[in-house]
Coordinates of C-alpha atoms in Angstrom, one line a residue:
X1 CA -48.8 13.6 -26.8
X2 CA -51.1 10.9 -28.3
X3 CA -50.6 7.2 -28.7
X4 CA -50.5 7.6 -32.5
X5 CA -47.7 10.2 -32.3
X6 CA -45.4 8.3 -29.9
X7 CA -44.1 5.8 -32.5
X8 CA -43.1 8.7 -34.7
X9 CA -41.2 10.3 -31.8
X10 CA -39.4 7.2 -30.9
X11 CA -38.5 6.3 -34.5
X12 CA -37.2 9.7 -35.5
X13 CA -33.7 10.5 -34.3
X14 CA -34.1 14.3 -34.0
X15 CA -32.4 14.9 -30.6
X16 CA -29.4 16.9 -31.9
X17 CA -29.3 19.6 -29.3
X18 CA -29.9 20.2 -25.6
X19 CA -33.3 21.6 -26.3
X20 CA -34.2 18.6 -28.4
X21 CA -33.1 16.3 -25.6
X22 CA -35.3 18.2 -23.2
X23 CA -38.2 17.9 -25.6
X24 CA -37.7 14.2 -25.9
X25 CA -37.5 13.9 -22.1
X26 CA -40.8 15.7 -21.7
X27 CA -42.4 13.5 -24.4
X28 CA -41.3 10.4 -22.5
X29 CA -42.7 11.8 -19.3
X30 CA -46.1 12.3 -20.9
X31 CA -46.1 8.9 -22.4
X32 CA -45.3 7.3 -19.0
X33 CA -48.4 9.0 -17.5
X34 CA -50.7 8.0 -20.3
X35 CA -49.5 4.4 -20.9
X36 CA -50.5 1.8 -18.4
X37 CA -47.5 -0.4 -17.3
X38 CA -48.5 -4.0 -16.8
X39 CA -47.0 -5.5 -13.6
X40 CA -47.0 -9.2 -13.3
X41 CA -48.7 -10.4 -10.2
X42 CA -47.5 -13.4 -8.3
X43 CA -48.6 -14.9 -5.0
X44 CA -46.2 -14.9 -2.0
X45 CA -46.0 -18.7 -2.4
X46 CA -44.9 -18.4 -6.1
X47 CA -42.4 -15.7 -5.2
X48 CA -40.9 -18.0 -2.5
X49 CA -40.6 -20.8 -5.1
X50 CA -38.9 -18.4 -7.5
X51 CA -36.4 -17.3 -4.9
X52 CA -35.5 -20.8 -3.6
X53 CA -34.5 -22.9 -6.6
X54 CA -32.8 -25.6 -4.4
X55 CA -33.8 -27.4 -1.3
X56 CA -32.4 -26.3 2.1
X57 CA -29.0 -27.7 2.8
X58 CA -28.3 -29.1 6.3
X59 CA -25.3 -28.2 8.4
X60 CA -23.1 -31.0 10.0
X61 CA -20.1 -30.9 12.3
X62 CA -18.1 -33.5 10.3
X63 CA -18.3 -35.2 6.9
X64 CA -19.7 -38.7 7.3
X65 CA -19.5 -40.3 3.8
X66 CA -21.3 -43.4 5.0
X67 CA -24.5 -41.4 5.7
X68 CA -25.0 -40.3 2.1
X69 CA -27.1 -42.4 -0.3
X70 CA -25.3 -44.3 -3.1
X71 CA -26.1 -43.3 -6.7
X72 CA -27.0 -39.7 -5.8
X73 CA -25.5 -36.3 -5.5
X74 CA -25.8 -34.8 -2.0
X75 CA -25.0 -31.3 -0.6
X76 CA -24.1 -30.3 2.9
X77 CA -22.6 -27.5 4.9
X78 CA -19.7 -28.5 7.2
X79 CA -19.1 -26.2 10.2
X80 CA -15.4 -25.6 10.9
X81 CA -15.4 -22.8 13.4
X82 CA -17.6 -20.1 15.0
X83 CA -17.7 -16.4 14.4
X84 CA -18.0 -13.6 17.0
X85 CA -21.8 -14.1 17.2
X86 CA -21.3 -17.8 18.0
X87 CA -22.6 -18.8 14.6
X88 CA -21.0 -21.5 12.5
X89 CA -18.4 -20.7 9.9
X90 CA -19.2 -23.2 7.2
X91 CA -17.9 -24.5 4.0
X92 CA -20.1 -26.0 1.2
X93 CA -19.5 -29.7 0.3
X94 CA -20.9 -31.6 -2.7
X95 CA -20.8 -35.4 -2.6
X96 CA -21.4 -37.7 -5.6
X97 CA -21.5 -41.2 -4.1
X98 CA -21.3 -43.9 -6.7
X99 CA -23.3 -47.1 -6.9
X100 CA -20.1 -49.2 -6.9
X101 CA -17.1 -49.3 -4.6
X102 CA -14.0 -47.2 -5.4
X103 CA -11.7 -44.5 -4.1
X104 CA -12.6 -41.2 -2.6
X105 CA -11.3 -38.3 -4.7
X106 CA -11.5 -34.8 -3.1
X107 CA -11.3 -31.5 -4.9
X108 CA -10.8 -28.2 -3.1
X109 CA -11.1 -24.7 -4.5
X110 CA -10.8 -21.2 -3.2
X111 CA -8.5 -22.1 -0.3
X112 CA -7.2 -18.7 -1.2
X113 CA -10.5 -16.7 -1.1
X114 CA -10.0 -14.8 -4.3
X115 CA -8.7 -17.7 -6.5
X116 CA -12.0 -18.7 -8.1
X117 CA -11.5 -20.7 -11.3
X118 CA -11.9 -24.0 -9.4
X119 CA -15.5 -23.1 -8.5
X120 CA -17.0 -23.3 -12.0
X121 CA -14.8 -26.4 -12.7
X122 CA -16.5 -28.2 -9.7
X123 CA -19.9 -27.0 -10.9
X124 CA -19.4 -28.3 -14.4
X125 CA -17.9 -31.6 -13.1
X126 CA -21.0 -32.3 -10.9
X127 CA -23.3 -31.4 -13.8
X128 CA -21.6 -34.1 -15.9
X129 CA -21.0 -36.9 -13.4
X130 CA -23.5 -39.7 -13.3
X131 CA -23.5 -41.3 -9.8
X132 CA -25.2 -44.4 -11.1
X133 CA -22.2 -45.1 -13.2
X134 CA -19.6 -43.8 -10.7
X135 CA -17.2 -46.2 -8.9
X136 CA -16.3 -44.6 -5.6
X137 CA -17.0 -41.2 -4.2
X138 CA -16.3 -37.7 -5.5
X139 CA -16.2 -35.0 -2.9
X140 CA -15.8 -31.3 -3.7
X141 CA -15.4 -28.2 -1.5
X142 CA -16.1 -25.3 -3.9
X143 CA -15.0 -22.7 -1.3
X144 CA -12.5 -24.0 1.2
X145 CA -11.9 -20.5 2.7
X146 CA -15.3 -19.1 3.1
X147 CA -14.3 -16.1 5.2
X148 CA -11.7 -15.0 2.7
X149 CA -14.2 -15.7 -0.2
X150 CA -16.8 -13.4 1.4
X151 CA -14.1 -10.7 1.8
X152 CA -12.8 -11.2 -1.8
X153 CA -9.3 -11.7 -0.3
X154 CA -6.6 -14.3 -0.4
X155 CA -6.2 -15.0 3.3
X156 CA -8.5 -15.7 6.3
X157 CA -10.3 -12.9 8.1
X158 CA -7.1 -11.7 9.7
X159 CA -5.1 -12.1 6.5
X160 CA -3.4 -15.3 7.4
X161 CA -2.6 -17.6 4.5
X162 CA -4.4 -20.9 5.2
X163 CA -2.1 -22.6 2.8
X164 CA 0.8 -21.9 5.2
X165 CA -0.7 -23.1 8.5
X166 CA -1.8 -26.7 7.6
X167 CA -2.5 -29.1 9.2
X168 CA -3.5 -26.5 11.8
X169 CA -3.8 -26.8 15.5
X170 CA -6.9 -27.7 17.6
X171 CA -6.0 -25.1 20.2
X172 CA -4.2 -22.5 18.1
X173 CA -5.2 -19.2 16.5
X174 CA -8.4 -18.8 14.6
X175 CA -6.9 -19.7 11.2
X176 CA -5.0 -22.6 12.8
X177 CA -8.2 -24.0 14.3
X178 CA -10.1 -23.5 11.0
X179 CA -7.3 -25.3 9.1
X180 CA -7.2 -28.2 11.7
X181 CA -10.9 -28.7 11.4
X182 CA -10.8 -28.6 7.6
X183 CA -8.2 -31.4 7.6
X184 CA -9.9 -33.5 10.3
X185 CA -13.5 -33.0 9.4
X186 CA -13.1 -33.2 5.6
X187 CA -9.7 -33.8 4.0
X188 CA -8.8 -36.9 6.0
X189 CA -11.6 -38.8 4.3
X190 CA -9.9 -38.5 0.9
X191 CA -7.8 -41.1 -0.9
X192 CA -6.7 -38.5 -3.5
X193 CA -6.7 -34.7 -3.4
X194 CA -6.7 -32.1 -6.2
X195 CA -6.3 -28.6 -4.8
X196 CA -7.3 -25.9 -7.2
X197 CA -5.6 -22.5 -7.2
X198 CA -4.9 -19.5 -9.5
X199 CA -2.3 -16.8 -9.5
X200 CA -2.3 -14.3 -6.6
X201 CA -3.6 -10.7 -6.9
X202 CA -1.6 -8.7 -9.4
X203 CA -0.2 -11.8 -11.1
X204 CA -1.1 -14.1 -14.0
X205 CA -0.3 -17.8 -14.4
X206 CA -0.1 -20.5 -17.1
X207 CA -2.2 -23.6 -16.6
X208 CA 0.3 -25.6 -14.5
X209 CA 0.6 -28.2 -11.9
X210 CA 2.9 -28.4 -8.8
X211 CA 3.6 -32.0 -7.7
X212 CA 6.2 -34.2 -6.2
X213 CA 7.4 -36.0 -9.4
X214 CA 9.5 -38.4 -7.3
X215 CA 6.2 -39.9 -6.1
X216 CA 4.9 -42.1 -8.9
X217 CA 1.2 -41.5 -7.9
X218 CA 1.4 -37.7 -8.0
X219 CA 3.6 -37.7 -11.0
X220 CA 1.0 -39.7 -12.9
X221 CA -1.8 -37.4 -11.6
X222 CA 0.2 -34.3 -12.8
X223 CA 0.6 -35.7 -16.3
X224 CA -3.0 -36.8 -16.6
X225 CA -4.0 -33.2 -15.7
X226 CA -2.7 -32.2 -19.2
X227 CA -1.3 -28.8 -18.1
X228 CA 0.9 -26.5 -20.1
X229 CA 3.7 -26.8 -17.4
X230 CA 4.5 -29.3 -14.6
X231 CA 6.7 -28.0 -11.8
X232 CA 8.5 -30.5 -9.6
X233 CA 7.8 -29.3 -6.1
X234 CA 8.0 -31.4 -2.9
X235 CA 5.5 -29.1 -1.2
X236 CA 6.2 -26.3 1.3
X237 CA 5.6 -26.8 5.0
X238 CA 2.2 -25.6 6.0
X239 CA 0.5 -26.2 2.6
X240 CA -2.7 -28.3 2.2
X241 CA -0.9 -30.4 -0.4
X242 CA 2.0 -31.1 2.0
X243 CA -0.3 -31.9 4.9
X244 CA -2.3 -34.3 2.8
X245 CA 0.9 -36.0 1.5
X246 CA 2.0 -36.4 5.2
X247 CA -1.2 -38.3 5.8
X248 CA -0.5 -40.6 2.9
X249 CA -3.0 -38.9 0.5
X250 CA -1.5 -38.3 -2.9
X251 CA -2.1 -34.6 -3.7
X252 CA -1.3 -32.2 -6.5
X253 CA -1.9 -28.4 -6.8
X254 CA -3.5 -27.3 -10.0
X255 CA -2.9 -23.6 -10.9
X256 CA -5.8 -22.5 -13.2
X257 CA -5.0 -19.0 -14.6
X258 CA -5.7 -15.7 -12.9
X259 CA -7.4 -14.5 -9.7
X260 CA -10.8 -12.9 -9.1
X261 CA -12.3 -14.1 -12.4
X262 CA -13.7 -17.0 -14.3
X263 CA -11.7 -18.1 -17.4
X264 CA -13.7 -20.5 -19.5
X265 CA -10.7 -21.8 -21.5
X266 CA -8.6 -22.6 -18.5
X267 CA -11.5 -24.1 -16.6
X268 CA -12.4 -26.3 -19.6
X269 CA -8.9 -27.6 -20.0
X270 CA -8.4 -28.2 -16.3
X271 CA -11.8 -30.1 -16.2
X272 CA -10.5 -32.4 -18.9
X273 CA -7.5 -33.2 -16.7
X274 CA -9.7 -33.9 -13.7
X275 CA -11.8 -36.4 -15.7
X276 CA -8.6 -38.0 -17.0
X277 CA -7.6 -38.7 -13.4
X278 CA -11.0 -40.1 -12.6
X279 CA -10.8 -42.3 -15.6
X280 CA -7.4 -43.5 -14.7
X281 CA -8.7 -44.5 -11.3
X282 CA -11.5 -46.4 -13.0
X283 CA -14.1 -44.2 -11.3
X284 CA -15.9 -43.3 -14.6
X285 CA -16.2 -45.2 -17.8
X286 CA -14.8 -42.5 -20.1
X287 CA -11.3 -43.0 -21.5
X288 CA -8.6 -40.5 -20.7
X289 CA -8.2 -37.7 -23.3
X290 CA -4.7 -37.6 -24.8
X291 CA -3.1 -34.2 -24.6
X292 CA -2.6 -32.3 -27.8
X293 CA 0.9 -31.3 -26.6
X294 CA 3.5 -32.6 -24.2
X295 CA 3.7 -30.4 -21.0
X296 CA 7.0 -28.8 -20.2
X297 CA 8.4 -30.6 -17.1
X298 CA 10.4 -28.3 -14.9
X299 CA 12.8 -29.9 -12.4
X300 CA 12.6 -26.8 -10.3
X301 CA 11.4 -23.2 -10.4
X302 CA 12.0 -19.9 -8.6
X303 CA 10.8 -16.4 -8.4
X304 CA 12.8 -13.3 -9.4
X305 CA 12.2 -10.3 -7.0
X306 CA 12.4 -6.6 -7.5
X307 CA 15.3 -4.8 -5.8
X308 CA 13.7 -1.3 -6.1
X309 CA 10.3 0.2 -6.5
X310 CA 8.7 2.0 -9.4
X311 CA 6.7 1.3 -12.5
X312 CA 7.2 -2.4 -13.5
X313 CA 6.9 -3.8 -17.0
X314 CA 7.5 -7.6 -17.4
X315 CA 8.2 -8.3 -21.1
X316 CA 7.9 -12.0 -21.9
X317 CA 4.5 -13.6 -22.0
X318 CA 3.4 -16.5 -19.8
X319 CA 4.3 -20.0 -21.1
X320 CA 7.1 -18.7 -23.3
X321 CA 10.8 -19.4 -23.2
X322 CA 13.6 -17.1 -22.4
X323 CA 17.4 -17.5 -22.7
X324 CA 20.0 -16.6 -20.2
X325 CA 20.7 -12.9 -20.5
X326 CA 17.4 -12.0 -22.1
X327 CA 15.8 -8.7 -20.9
X328 CA 12.8 -9.8 -18.8
X329 CA 11.7 -6.7 -16.9
X330 CA 12.3 -3.0 -16.5
X331 CA 11.4 -0.6 -13.7
X332 CA 10.9 3.1 -14.4
X333 CA 10.5 6.0 -12.0
X334 CA 7.2 7.8 -11.7
X335 CA 9.0 10.5 -13.8
X336 CA 9.6 8.1 -16.6
X337 CA 13.3 7.5 -16.1
X338 CA 14.7 4.0 -16.5
X339 CA 15.7 2.8 -13.0
X340 CA 16.6 -0.8 -13.4
X341 CA 16.7 -3.7 -15.9
X342 CA 16.3 -7.4 -15.1
X343 CA 17.8 -10.2 -17.2
X344 CA 17.0 -13.9 -17.2
X345 CA 19.6 -15.6 -15.0
X346 CA 19.4 -18.8 -17.0
X347 CA 17.3 -20.5 -19.7
X348 CA 13.7 -21.3 -18.7
X349 CA 10.0 -21.0 -19.3
X350 CA 7.7 -18.3 -17.8
X351 CA 5.4 -20.1 -15.4
X352 CA 3.8 -16.9 -14.1
X353 CA 4.5 -13.2 -13.8
X354 CA 3.5 -10.0 -12.1
X355 CA 1.2 -7.7 -14.1
X356 CA 0.5 -4.9 -11.6
X357 CA 2.6 -2.0 -12.7
X358 CA 2.9 -0.6 -9.2
X359 CA 6.0 -2.3 -7.8
X360 CA 7.6 -2.1 -4.4
X361 CA 11.0 -3.4 -3.3
X362 CA 10.7 -7.1 -2.8
X363 CA 7.7 -7.6 -5.1
X364 CA 7.7 -10.7 -7.3
X365 CA 8.5 -10.1 -10.9
X366 CA 8.6 -13.4 -12.7
X367 CA 8.2 -17.2 -11.9
X368 CA 10.9 -19.0 -14.0
X369 CA 10.7 -22.8 -14.6
X370 CA 14.0 -24.6 -15.2
X371 CA 14.5 -27.9 -17.1
X372 CA 17.4 -30.0 -16.0
X373 CA 18.5 -33.6 -16.1
X374 CA 17.7 -34.7 -12.5
X375 CA 14.8 -34.2 -10.1
X376 CA 16.0 -32.8 -6.7
X377 CA 15.0 -34.7 -3.6
X378 CA 13.7 -31.6 -1.9
X379 CA 12.7 -28.5 -3.8
X380 CA 10.4 -25.6 -3.0
X381 CA 9.8 -22.5 -5.2
X382 CA 9.0 -20.4 -2.2
X383 CA 5.5 -20.0 -3.7
X384 CA 3.2 -17.7 -1.6

């Protein structure tokens, strides 16, 4: 094989049989022996610079907002617990401290470790924010459940749902201690909280907000978020939103699409909503973006559960309406026989639904939002 012949070999598509493939393989082997492969050489110092694109980030035991310089973006690790090696279990925190006074707005993401859409939202927000023009302080926790995030799972290391043990206990179980320290070392410094979530594994969501609409502050935040759907929800016990509200911190939950993936469209729309809230609080000079549509405001919502197991098909799409009596789901046996049909118990809009075909008794089928005349004083969709 010569250098002049190799272009002919590579340009002609003659490998139409196993023998031709073997011939082409041999030709390539000869070429690799004859042709020198240039390997870029870099010094150890240059390699170190290439690997480390950002400066080292320090670890602290509590968030002290007064210690960060005004007009700059700072990064820090906050230790919340210790693992079996005695090493800190930390969460990343990004702080944009404005040059002028104003409120402290906190954003948390991945409190459920596999609910990820809030992470790129935070990254894009801090790419765009200008601390020199910011009034107040913007604080973000891109990964609030770092153990669950590293395991690609919803719960803490032992599977406990951190959004059901808030505000935690200083002398409780491992997840309770972690939750307590998250509240007392970070969340308590906020004046407002936006908690970013997605659907759980095996489910899909619309872009919707859960908020107490009887509270004028959170009702306004929910509308400014420009979601497809707003669900009135007075927050379940043990949730981060509920714990923040009990401390007097107005908080909403923003559900941004589906788990274990980044969805650019949902992230972009949710980011517009976050900047709307910052604008309304006069933290940034931009004006709030008017929504292209009015969100559907649900006075309550609830889940429909499977009575039997089998192969599940949920028929209506997310963010579509169903009428009472409409067929919404079917379950077939593994042999293909129809086992059960489910019908809408009343008129409503599909907030989210189950998409995993493998269904056990008691699995969630569909999250139905209901529009009525009055907002209940206490309402919880049983969301898990």
